[in-house]
């Protein structure tokens, strides 16, 4: 999955937490503006954790308290980038479900979200299906299931799920997931309208926590950045940072935006990236900062950030995630190892980005004849992604298919003239 794809799970646990937390409700009653500053929301969350931990010392089998505490740990884990919080959330949610299987949707929702955060999508699907069976009226549960089907590459099932939800597309749990589905189908403008509408709706909900409101701005900006609209992306990210100035996801997004411009903008990319890493050590951002130092000629700093990226990635549950695999392939490192892992993963998760990663790994291994059919499957939905077209163009180039290579590289630059490999694409076009 590209950067940001699994972040959609925030809504499933986060919105439920905001609605049910005792201390947050008390804070809402005490303040004229119910949307408290982020630092206050974080303080309230820590108070809630202590509150429910205290209750569980007196009644360790309380399914309700276990579910509440699980949701709190998951939220904190995402904000801090701490995998131990995510694992704790998973364990607490499982214990809660073990104590009470029915009328316990919060525990199921948190468990599904924790598994998705760990990229354990096959297991998450089973639990999501159980959640939908328990409460088929829940739009959030049905949207999460559709998202998982999409992540697993079961596009027939995802199409049915999102088709049934289309009439409820204004719902904040449905809109961002449906927008991603539309984007995968190549319907970028429809996805853009849906996300902008969702952001407007989120702004109108004063009880929505600031970090969740900022997340909607992030989603809008990410789509604009992927499609090469840097000005619109910057406006969306700045809007999010005005709401949540220390949001690591938005700071990392600003780093990606500055990196897209390259040249002198690398210093700004590094500055934003280092601010993000200080809050949450995201592997992709560590890699980007390393690339920034490399572009500026500081190989020692670059190497230190790349080592940190590896350490953080391998410390996460699930270890070898796609961002790390793509980084290694782009830097032509450990190609046989990545190829073996990607071959294994695509058996259970054959989505278009899995096929793209397999095609790129085969290309890096010099197996372009094998890469070509894998790349065709990656392009099968009509997704307008410059990186997909770039990979296709480079594979065609290696096979000596000059016309096909030129067409694919031209499409990449037309889709997004600022994508990370744009300079390489232009150089290849000139050589063709």
Coordinates of N, CA, C and O in Angstrom, one line a residue, residues 27-176:
X27 N -15.1 17.0 29.3 CA -14.4 18.1 28.8 C -15.3 18.9 27.9 O -15.3 20.2 27.9
X28 N -16.2 18.3 27.1 CA -17.1 19.0 26.2 C -18.1 19.8 27.0 O -18.4 21.0 26.7
X29 N -18.5 19.3 28.1 CA -19.5 20.1 29.0 C -18.8 21.3 29.6 O -19.4 22.3 29.8
X30 N -17.5 21.2 29.9 CA -16.8 22.2 30.6 C -16.3 23.4 29.7 O -16.0 24.4 30.2
X31 N -16.3 23.2 28.4 CA -15.8 24.2 27.5 C -16.8 24.7 26.5 O -17.7 24.0 26.0
X32 N -16.8 26.0 26.2 CA -17.7 26.6 25.3 C -17.4 26.0 23.9 O -18.4 25.8 23.2
X33 N -16.2 25.9 23.5 CA -15.8 25.3 22.3 C -15.5 23.8 22.6 O -14.5 23.5 23.1
X34 N -16.4 22.9 22.1 CA -16.1 21.5 22.5 C -14.9 20.9 21.8 O -14.5 19.8 22.2
X35 N -14.4 21.5 20.7 CA -13.3 20.9 20.1 C -12.0 21.5 20.8 O -11.5 22.5 20.4
X36 N -11.5 20.7 21.7 CA -10.4 21.2 22.6 C -9.1 21.2 21.8 O -9.0 20.5 20.8
X37 N -8.1 22.0 22.2 CA -6.8 21.9 21.5 C -6.3 20.5 21.6 O -6.6 19.7 22.5
X38 N -5.4 20.1 20.7 CA -4.9 18.7 20.6 C -4.2 18.3 21.9 O -4.3 17.2 22.4
X39 N -3.4 19.3 22.5 CA -2.7 18.9 23.7 C -3.7 18.5 24.8 O -3.4 17.7 25.7
X40 N -4.9 19.2 24.8 CA -5.9 18.9 25.8 C -6.5 17.5 25.5 O -6.8 16.7 26.4
X41 N -6.7 17.2 24.2 CA -7.3 15.9 23.9 C -6.3 14.8 24.3 O -6.7 13.8 24.7
X42 N -5.0 15.1 24.1 CA -4.0 14.1 24.4 C -4.0 13.9 26.0 O -3.9 12.7 26.5
X43 N -4.1 15.0 26.7 CA -4.1 14.9 28.2 C -5.3 14.1 28.6 O -5.2 13.3 29.5
X44 N -6.5 14.4 28.0 CA -7.7 13.7 28.4 C -7.6 12.2 28.1 O -8.0 11.4 28.9
X45 N -6.9 11.9 26.9 CA -6.7 10.5 26.6 C -5.9 9.8 27.7 O -6.2 8.6 28.1
X46 N -4.8 10.4 28.1 CA -4.0 9.8 29.2 C -4.8 9.6 30.5 O -4.7 8.6 31.2
X47 N -5.6 10.6 30.8 CA -6.5 10.5 32.0 C -7.5 9.3 31.8 O -7.7 8.6 32.7
X48 N -8.0 9.2 30.6 CA -8.9 8.1 30.3 C -8.2 6.7 30.5 O -8.8 5.8 31.0
X49 N -7.0 6.6 30.0 CA -6.3 5.4 30.1 C -6.1 5.0 31.6 O -6.3 3.9 32.0
X50 N -5.7 6.0 32.4 CA -5.5 5.7 33.8 C -6.8 5.4 34.5 O -6.9 4.5 35.3
X51 N -7.9 6.0 34.0 CA -9.2 5.8 34.6 C -9.7 4.3 34.3 O -10.1 3.6 35.3
X52 N -9.5 3.9 33.1 CA -10.0 2.5 32.8 C -9.0 1.4 33.3 O -9.5 0.3 33.7
X53 N -7.7 1.8 33.4 CA -6.8 0.8 34.0 C -7.2 0.6 35.5 O -7.1 -0.5 36.0
X54 N -7.5 1.7 36.2 CA -8.0 1.6 37.6 C -9.2 0.8 37.7 O -9.3 0.0 38.6
X55 N -10.2 1.0 36.8 CA -11.4 0.2 36.9 C -11.1 -1.3 36.7 O -11.7 -2.2 37.3
X56 N -10.2 -1.6 35.8 CA -9.9 -3.0 35.5 C -9.1 -3.7 36.6 O -9.2 -4.9 36.7
X57 N -8.4 -2.9 37.5 CA -7.8 -3.5 38.6 C -8.9 -4.1 39.6 O -8.7 -5.0 40.3
X58 N -10.0 -3.4 39.6 CA -11.1 -3.8 40.5 C -12.0 -4.9 39.8 O -12.6 -5.7 40.5
X59 N -12.1 -4.8 38.5 CA -12.9 -5.8 37.7 C -12.2 -6.2 36.4 O -12.5 -5.6 35.4
X60 N -11.3 -7.1 36.5 CA -10.5 -7.4 35.3 C -11.3 -8.0 34.1 O -10.7 -8.1 33.0
X61 N -12.5 -8.5 34.4 CA -13.2 -9.1 33.3 C -14.3 -8.2 32.7 O -15.2 -8.7 32.0
X62 N -14.2 -6.9 32.9 CA -15.2 -6.0 32.4 C -15.0 -5.8 30.9 O -14.0 -5.2 30.5
X63 N -15.8 -6.4 30.1 CA -15.7 -6.3 28.6 C -15.7 -4.9 28.1 O -15.0 -4.5 27.2
X64 N -16.6 -4.1 28.8 CA -16.7 -2.7 28.4 C -15.4 -1.9 28.6 O -14.9 -1.2 27.7
X65 N -14.9 -2.1 29.8 CA -13.7 -1.3 30.2 C -12.5 -1.8 29.3 O -11.6 -1.0 28.9
X66 N -12.4 -3.1 29.0 CA -11.4 -3.6 28.2 C -11.4 -3.0 26.8 O -10.4 -2.7 26.2
X67 N -12.7 -2.9 26.3 CA -12.8 -2.4 24.9 C -12.5 -0.9 24.9 O -11.8 -0.4 23.9
X68 N -12.9 -0.2 25.9 CA -12.5 1.3 26.0 C -11.0 1.4 26.0 O -10.4 2.3 25.3
X69 N -10.4 0.7 26.9 CA -8.9 0.8 27.0 C -8.2 0.4 25.7 O -7.2 1.0 25.3
X70 N -8.7 -0.6 25.1 CA -8.1 -1.1 23.8 C -8.2 0.1 22.8 O -7.2 0.4 22.1
X71 N -9.3 0.7 22.7 CA -9.5 1.8 21.7 C -8.5 3.0 22.0 O -8.0 3.6 21.1
X72 N -8.4 3.3 23.3 CA -7.4 4.4 23.7 C -6.0 4.0 23.3 O -5.3 4.9 22.8
X73 N -5.6 2.8 23.6 CA -4.2 2.4 23.2 C -4.0 2.5 21.7 O -2.9 2.9 21.2
X74 N -5.0 2.1 20.9 CA -4.9 2.1 19.5 C -4.7 3.5 19.0 O -3.8 3.8 18.2
X75 N -5.5 4.4 19.5 CA -5.4 5.8 19.1 C -4.0 6.4 19.5 O -3.4 7.1 18.7
X76 N -3.5 6.1 20.7 CA -2.2 6.6 21.1 C -1.1 6.0 20.3 O -0.1 6.7 19.9
X77 N -1.3 4.7 19.9 CA -0.3 4.0 19.1 C -0.1 4.7 17.8 O 1.0 4.8 17.2
X78 N -1.2 5.1 17.2 CA -1.2 5.7 15.9 C -0.5 7.1 15.9 O 0.3 7.4 15.1
X79 N -0.9 7.8 17.0 CA -0.4 9.2 17.1 C 1.1 9.2 17.4 O 1.9 10.0 16.9
X80 N 1.6 8.2 18.2 CA 3.0 8.2 18.5 C 3.8 7.3 17.6 O 5.1 7.3 17.8
X81 N 3.2 6.5 16.8 CA 3.9 5.5 16.0 C 4.5 4.4 16.8 O 5.6 3.9 16.5
X82 N 3.9 4.0 17.9 CA 4.4 3.0 18.8 C 3.7 1.7 18.6 O 2.5 1.6 18.9
X83 N 4.4 0.7 18.0 CA 3.8 -0.6 17.8 C 3.3 -1.3 19.0 O 2.4 -2.1 19.0
X84 N 4.0 -1.0 20.2 CA 3.6 -1.7 21.4 C 2.1 -1.3 21.8 O 1.4 -2.1 22.4
X85 N 1.8 -0.1 21.6 CA 0.4 0.4 21.9 C -0.6 -0.4 21.0 O -1.7 -0.8 21.4
X86 N -0.2 -0.6 19.7 CA -1.1 -1.3 18.8 C -1.3 -2.7 19.2 O -2.4 -3.3 19.3
X87 N -0.2 -3.4 19.6 CA -0.2 -4.8 20.1 C -1.1 -4.9 21.4 O -1.8 -5.8 21.6
X88 N -0.9 -3.9 22.3 CA -1.7 -3.8 23.5 C -3.2 -3.7 23.2 O -4.0 -4.3 23.8
X89 N -3.5 -2.8 22.2 CA -4.9 -2.7 21.8 C -5.5 -4.0 21.3 O -6.6 -4.4 21.6
X90 N -4.7 -4.7 20.5 CA -5.1 -6.0 20.0 C -5.4 -7.0 21.1 O -6.5 -7.6 21.1
X91 N -4.5 -7.1 22.0 CA -4.7 -8.0 23.1 C -5.9 -7.7 24.0 O -6.7 -8.6 24.4
X92 N -6.1 -6.4 24.3 CA -7.2 -6.0 25.1 C -8.5 -6.2 24.4 O -9.5 -6.7 25.0
X93 N -8.6 -6.0 23.1 CA -9.8 -6.2 22.3 C -10.1 -7.7 22.3 O -11.3 -8.1 22.4
X94 N -9.1 -8.5 22.1 CA -9.4 -10.0 22.1 C -9.9 -10.4 23.4 O -10.8 -11.3 23.5
X95 N -9.3 -9.9 24.5 CA -9.8 -10.3 25.8 C -11.2 -9.9 26.1 O -12.1 -10.6 26.6
X96 N -11.6 -8.7 25.6 CA -12.9 -8.1 25.7 C -13.9 -9.0 25.0 O -15.0 -9.4 25.5
X97 N -13.6 -9.4 23.8 CA -14.5 -10.3 23.0 C -14.6 -11.6 23.6 O -15.7 -12.2 23.6
X98 N -13.5 -12.1 24.2 CA -13.6 -13.4 24.9 C -14.5 -13.3 26.1 O -15.2 -14.3 26.4
X99 N -14.6 -12.2 26.7 CA -15.5 -12.0 27.9 C -17.0 -11.8 27.4 O -17.9 -12.2 28.1
X100 N -17.1 -11.1 26.3 CA -18.5 -10.9 25.8 C -18.5 -10.8 24.3 O -18.0 -9.8 23.7
X101 N -19.1 -11.8 23.6 CA -19.0 -11.8 22.1 C -20.1 -11.0 21.5 O -19.9 -10.5 20.4
X102 N -21.2 -10.8 22.2 CA -22.3 -10.0 21.6 C -22.4 -8.6 22.2 O -21.8 -8.5 23.3
X103 N -23.0 -7.7 21.6 CA -23.1 -6.3 22.1 C -21.8 -5.8 22.5 O -21.6 -5.2 23.6
X104 N -20.8 -6.0 21.7 CA -19.4 -5.5 22.0 C -18.7 -5.0 20.7 O -17.6 -5.4 20.4
X105 N -19.5 -4.2 20.0 CA -18.9 -3.8 18.7 C -17.6 -3.0 18.8 O -16.8 -3.0 17.9
X106 N -17.5 -2.2 19.9 CA -16.3 -1.4 20.0 C -15.0 -2.3 20.0 O -14.0 -2.0 19.4
X107 N -15.1 -3.4 20.7 CA -13.9 -4.3 20.8 C -13.7 -4.9 19.4 O -12.5 -5.0 19.0
X108 N -14.7 -5.3 18.7 CA -14.5 -5.9 17.3 C -13.9 -4.8 16.4 O -13.0 -5.1 15.7
X109 N -14.4 -3.6 16.5 CA -13.9 -2.5 15.7 C -12.5 -2.2 15.9 O -11.6 -2.1 15.0
X110 N -12.1 -2.2 17.2 CA -10.7 -1.9 17.6 C -9.8 -3.1 17.1 O -8.7 -2.8 16.6
X111 N -10.3 -4.3 17.3 CA -9.4 -5.4 16.9 C -9.2 -5.4 15.4 O -8.1 -5.6 14.9
X112 N -10.2 -5.1 14.6 CA -10.1 -5.0 13.1 C -9.1 -3.9 12.8 O -8.2 -4.1 12.0
X113 N -9.2 -2.8 13.4 CA -8.3 -1.6 13.1 C -6.9 -1.9 13.5 O -6.0 -1.6 12.8
X114 N -6.7 -2.6 14.7 CA -5.4 -3.0 15.1 C -4.7 -3.9 14.1 O -3.5 -3.8 13.8
X115 N -5.5 -4.9 13.6 CA -4.9 -5.8 12.6 C -4.6 -5.1 11.3 O -3.6 -5.4 10.7
X116 N -5.4 -4.2 10.9 CA -5.2 -3.5 9.7 C -3.9 -2.6 9.8 O -3.1 -2.5 8.9
X117 N -3.8 -2.0 11.0 CA -2.6 -1.2 11.3 C -1.3 -2.0 11.1 O -0.3 -1.5 10.7
X118 N -1.4 -3.3 11.5 CA -0.3 -4.2 11.3 C -0.2 -4.9 10.0 O 0.6 -5.8 9.7
X119 N -1.1 -4.5 9.0 CA -1.1 -5.0 7.7 C -1.5 -6.5 7.7 O -1.2 -7.2 6.7
X120 N -2.2 -6.9 8.7 CA -2.7 -8.3 8.7 C -4.1 -8.4 8.2 O -5.1 -8.6 8.9
X121 N -4.2 -8.2 6.9 CA -5.6 -7.9 6.3 C -6.4 -9.2 6.2 O -7.6 -9.1 6.3
X122 N -5.8 -10.3 6.0 CA -6.5 -11.6 5.9 C -7.2 -11.8 7.2 O -8.4 -12.2 7.2
X123 N -6.5 -11.7 8.3 CA -7.1 -11.9 9.6 C -8.2 -10.9 9.9 O -9.2 -11.1 10.5
X124 N -7.8 -9.6 9.5 CA -8.8 -8.5 9.8 C -10.1 -8.7 9.0 O -11.2 -8.4 9.6
X125 N -10.0 -9.3 7.9 CA -11.3 -9.6 7.1 C -12.2 -10.5 7.9 O -13.4 -10.3 7.9
X126 N -11.7 -11.6 8.4 CA -12.5 -12.5 9.2 C -13.2 -11.8 10.3 O -14.4 -12.0 10.5
X127 N -12.5 -11.0 11.1 CA -13.2 -10.3 12.2 C -14.1 -9.2 11.7 O -15.2 -9.0 12.3
X128 N -13.8 -8.6 10.6 CA -14.8 -7.6 10.0 C -16.1 -8.2 9.6 O -17.1 -7.7 9.8
X129 N -15.9 -9.4 9.0 CA -17.2 -10.1 8.6 C -18.0 -10.5 9.8 O -19.2 -10.5 9.7
X130 N -17.3 -10.9 10.9 CA -18.1 -11.2 12.1 C -18.8 -9.9 12.6 O -19.9 -10.0 13.1
X131 N -18.1 -8.8 12.5 CA -18.7 -7.6 13.0 C -19.9 -7.2 12.2 O -20.9 -6.8 12.8
X132 N -19.8 -7.3 10.9 CA -21.0 -7.0 10.0 C -22.1 -8.0 10.3 O -23.3 -7.6 10.3
X133 N -21.8 -9.3 10.6 CA -22.8 -10.2 10.9 C -23.5 -9.9 12.2 O -24.7 -10.1 12.4
X134 N -22.8 -9.3 13.2 CA -23.4 -8.9 14.4 C -24.2 -7.6 14.3 O -25.2 -7.4 15.0
X135 N -23.8 -6.7 13.4 CA -24.5 -5.5 13.2 C -24.5 -5.1 11.8 O -23.7 -4.2 11.3
X136 N -25.4 -5.6 11.0 CA -25.4 -5.4 9.5 C -25.9 -3.9 9.2 O -25.7 -3.5 8.1
X137 N -26.4 -3.2 10.2 CA -26.9 -1.9 10.0 C -25.8 -0.8 10.1 O -25.9 0.3 9.8
X138 N -24.6 -1.3 10.6 CA -23.5 -0.3 10.9 C -22.8 0.0 9.5 O -22.2 -0.8 8.9
X139 N -22.9 1.3 9.2 CA -22.3 1.8 7.9 C -20.8 1.7 8.1 O -20.0 1.4 7.1
X140 N -20.3 2.0 9.3 CA -18.8 2.0 9.5 C -18.3 0.6 9.3 O -17.3 0.4 8.7
X141 N -19.0 -0.4 9.9 CA -18.5 -1.8 9.8 C -18.5 -2.3 8.3 O -17.5 -2.9 7.9
X142 N -19.5 -1.9 7.6 CA -19.6 -2.3 6.2 C -18.6 -1.6 5.4 O -18.0 -2.2 4.4
X143 N -18.3 -0.4 5.7 CA -17.3 0.4 4.9 C -15.9 -0.2 5.2 O -15.0 -0.3 4.3
X144 N -15.6 -0.5 6.5 CA -14.3 -1.1 6.8 C -14.1 -2.5 6.1 O -13.0 -2.8 5.6
X145 N -15.2 -3.3 6.0 CA -15.1 -4.5 5.3 C -14.8 -4.3 3.8 O -13.9 -5.0 3.3
X146 N -15.4 -3.3 3.2 CA -15.1 -2.9 1.9 C -13.7 -2.5 1.7 O -13.0 -2.9 0.7
X147 N -13.2 -1.8 2.6 CA -11.8 -1.3 2.6 C -10.8 -2.5 2.6 O -9.8 -2.6 1.9
X148 N -11.1 -3.5 3.5 CA -10.2 -4.6 3.6 C -10.3 -5.4 2.3 O -9.3 -5.9 1.8
X149 N -11.5 -5.6 1.8 CA -11.6 -6.3 0.5 C -10.8 -5.6 -0.6 O -10.1 -6.3 -1.4
X150 N -10.8 -4.3 -0.6 CA -10.0 -3.5 -1.5 C -8.5 -3.8 -1.3 O -7.8 -4.0 -2.3
X151 N -8.1 -3.7 -0.1 CA -6.7 -3.9 0.3 C -6.2 -5.3 -0.1 O -5.0 -5.5 -0.5
X152 N -7.1 -6.3 0.0 CA -6.7 -7.7 -0.4 C -6.8 -8.0 -1.9 O -6.5 -9.1 -2.3
X153 N -7.3 -7.0 -2.6 CA -7.4 -7.2 -4.1 C -8.7 -8.0 -4.5 O -8.8 -8.5 -5.6
X154 N -9.6 -8.2 -3.6 CA -10.9 -8.9 -3.9 C -11.8 -7.8 -4.4 O -12.7 -7.3 -3.7
X155 N -11.6 -7.4 -5.6 CA -12.3 -6.2 -6.1 C -13.8 -6.5 -6.5 O -14.6 -5.6 -6.4
X156 N -14.1 -7.7 -6.7 CA -15.5 -8.0 -6.9 C -16.3 -7.8 -5.6 O -17.4 -7.2 -5.6
X157 N -15.7 -8.3 -4.5 CA -16.4 -8.1 -3.2 C -16.4 -6.7 -2.8 O -17.4 -6.2 -2.3
X158 N -15.3 -6.0 -3.1 CA -15.2 -4.6 -2.7 C -16.3 -3.8 -3.5 O -16.9 -2.9 -3.0
X159 N -16.4 -4.1 -4.8 CA -17.4 -3.4 -5.6 C -18.8 -3.6 -5.1 O -19.6 -2.6 -5.1
X160 N -19.1 -4.8 -4.6 CA -20.4 -5.0 -4.1 C -20.6 -4.2 -2.8 O -21.7 -3.6 -2.5
X161 N -19.6 -4.2 -1.9 CA -19.7 -3.5 -0.7 C -19.9 -2.0 -0.9 O -20.8 -1.4 -0.3
X162 N -19.1 -1.4 -1.8 CA -19.1 0.0 -2.0 C -20.4 0.4 -2.8 O -20.9 1.5 -2.7
X163 N -20.8 -0.5 -3.7 CA -22.0 -0.3 -4.5 C -23.2 -0.1 -3.5 O -24.0 0.7 -3.7
X164 N -23.3 -1.0 -2.5 CA -24.4 -0.9 -1.6 C -24.3 0.3 -0.7 O -25.3 0.7 -0.1
X165 N -23.1 0.8 -0.5 CA -22.9 2.0 0.4 C -23.0 3.3 -0.4 O -23.0 4.4 0.2
X166 N -23.1 3.3 -1.7 CA -22.9 4.5 -2.5 C -24.0 5.5 -2.1 O -23.8 6.8 -2.1
X167 N -25.2 5.1 -1.8 CA -26.3 6.0 -1.4 C -26.1 6.7 -0.1 O -26.7 7.7 0.2
X168 N -25.1 6.2 0.7 CA -24.8 6.8 2.0 C -23.4 7.4 1.9 O -22.7 7.4 3.0
X169 N -23.0 7.8 0.8 CA -21.6 8.3 0.6 C -21.3 9.5 1.4 O -20.1 9.9 1.6
X170 N -22.3 10.3 1.9 CA -22.0 11.5 2.7 C -21.6 11.1 4.1 O -21.0 12.0 4.8
X171 N -21.8 9.9 4.5 CA -21.5 9.5 5.9 C -19.9 9.6 6.0 O -19.2 9.1 5.1
X172 N -19.5 10.1 7.1 CA -18.0 10.3 7.3 C -17.2 9.0 7.4 O -16.0 9.0 7.2
X173 N -17.9 7.9 7.8 CA -17.2 6.6 7.8 C -17.1 6.0 6.4 O -16.2 5.2 6.2
X174 N -18.0 6.4 5.6 CA -18.1 5.8 4.2 C -17.3 6.6 3.2 O -16.5 6.1 2.4
X175 N -17.4 7.9 3.3 CA -16.8 8.8 2.2 C -15.3 8.6 1.9 O -15.0 8.4 0.7
X176 N -14.4 8.6 2.9 CA -13.0 8.5 2.5 C -12.7 7.1 1.9 O -11.8 7.0 1.1

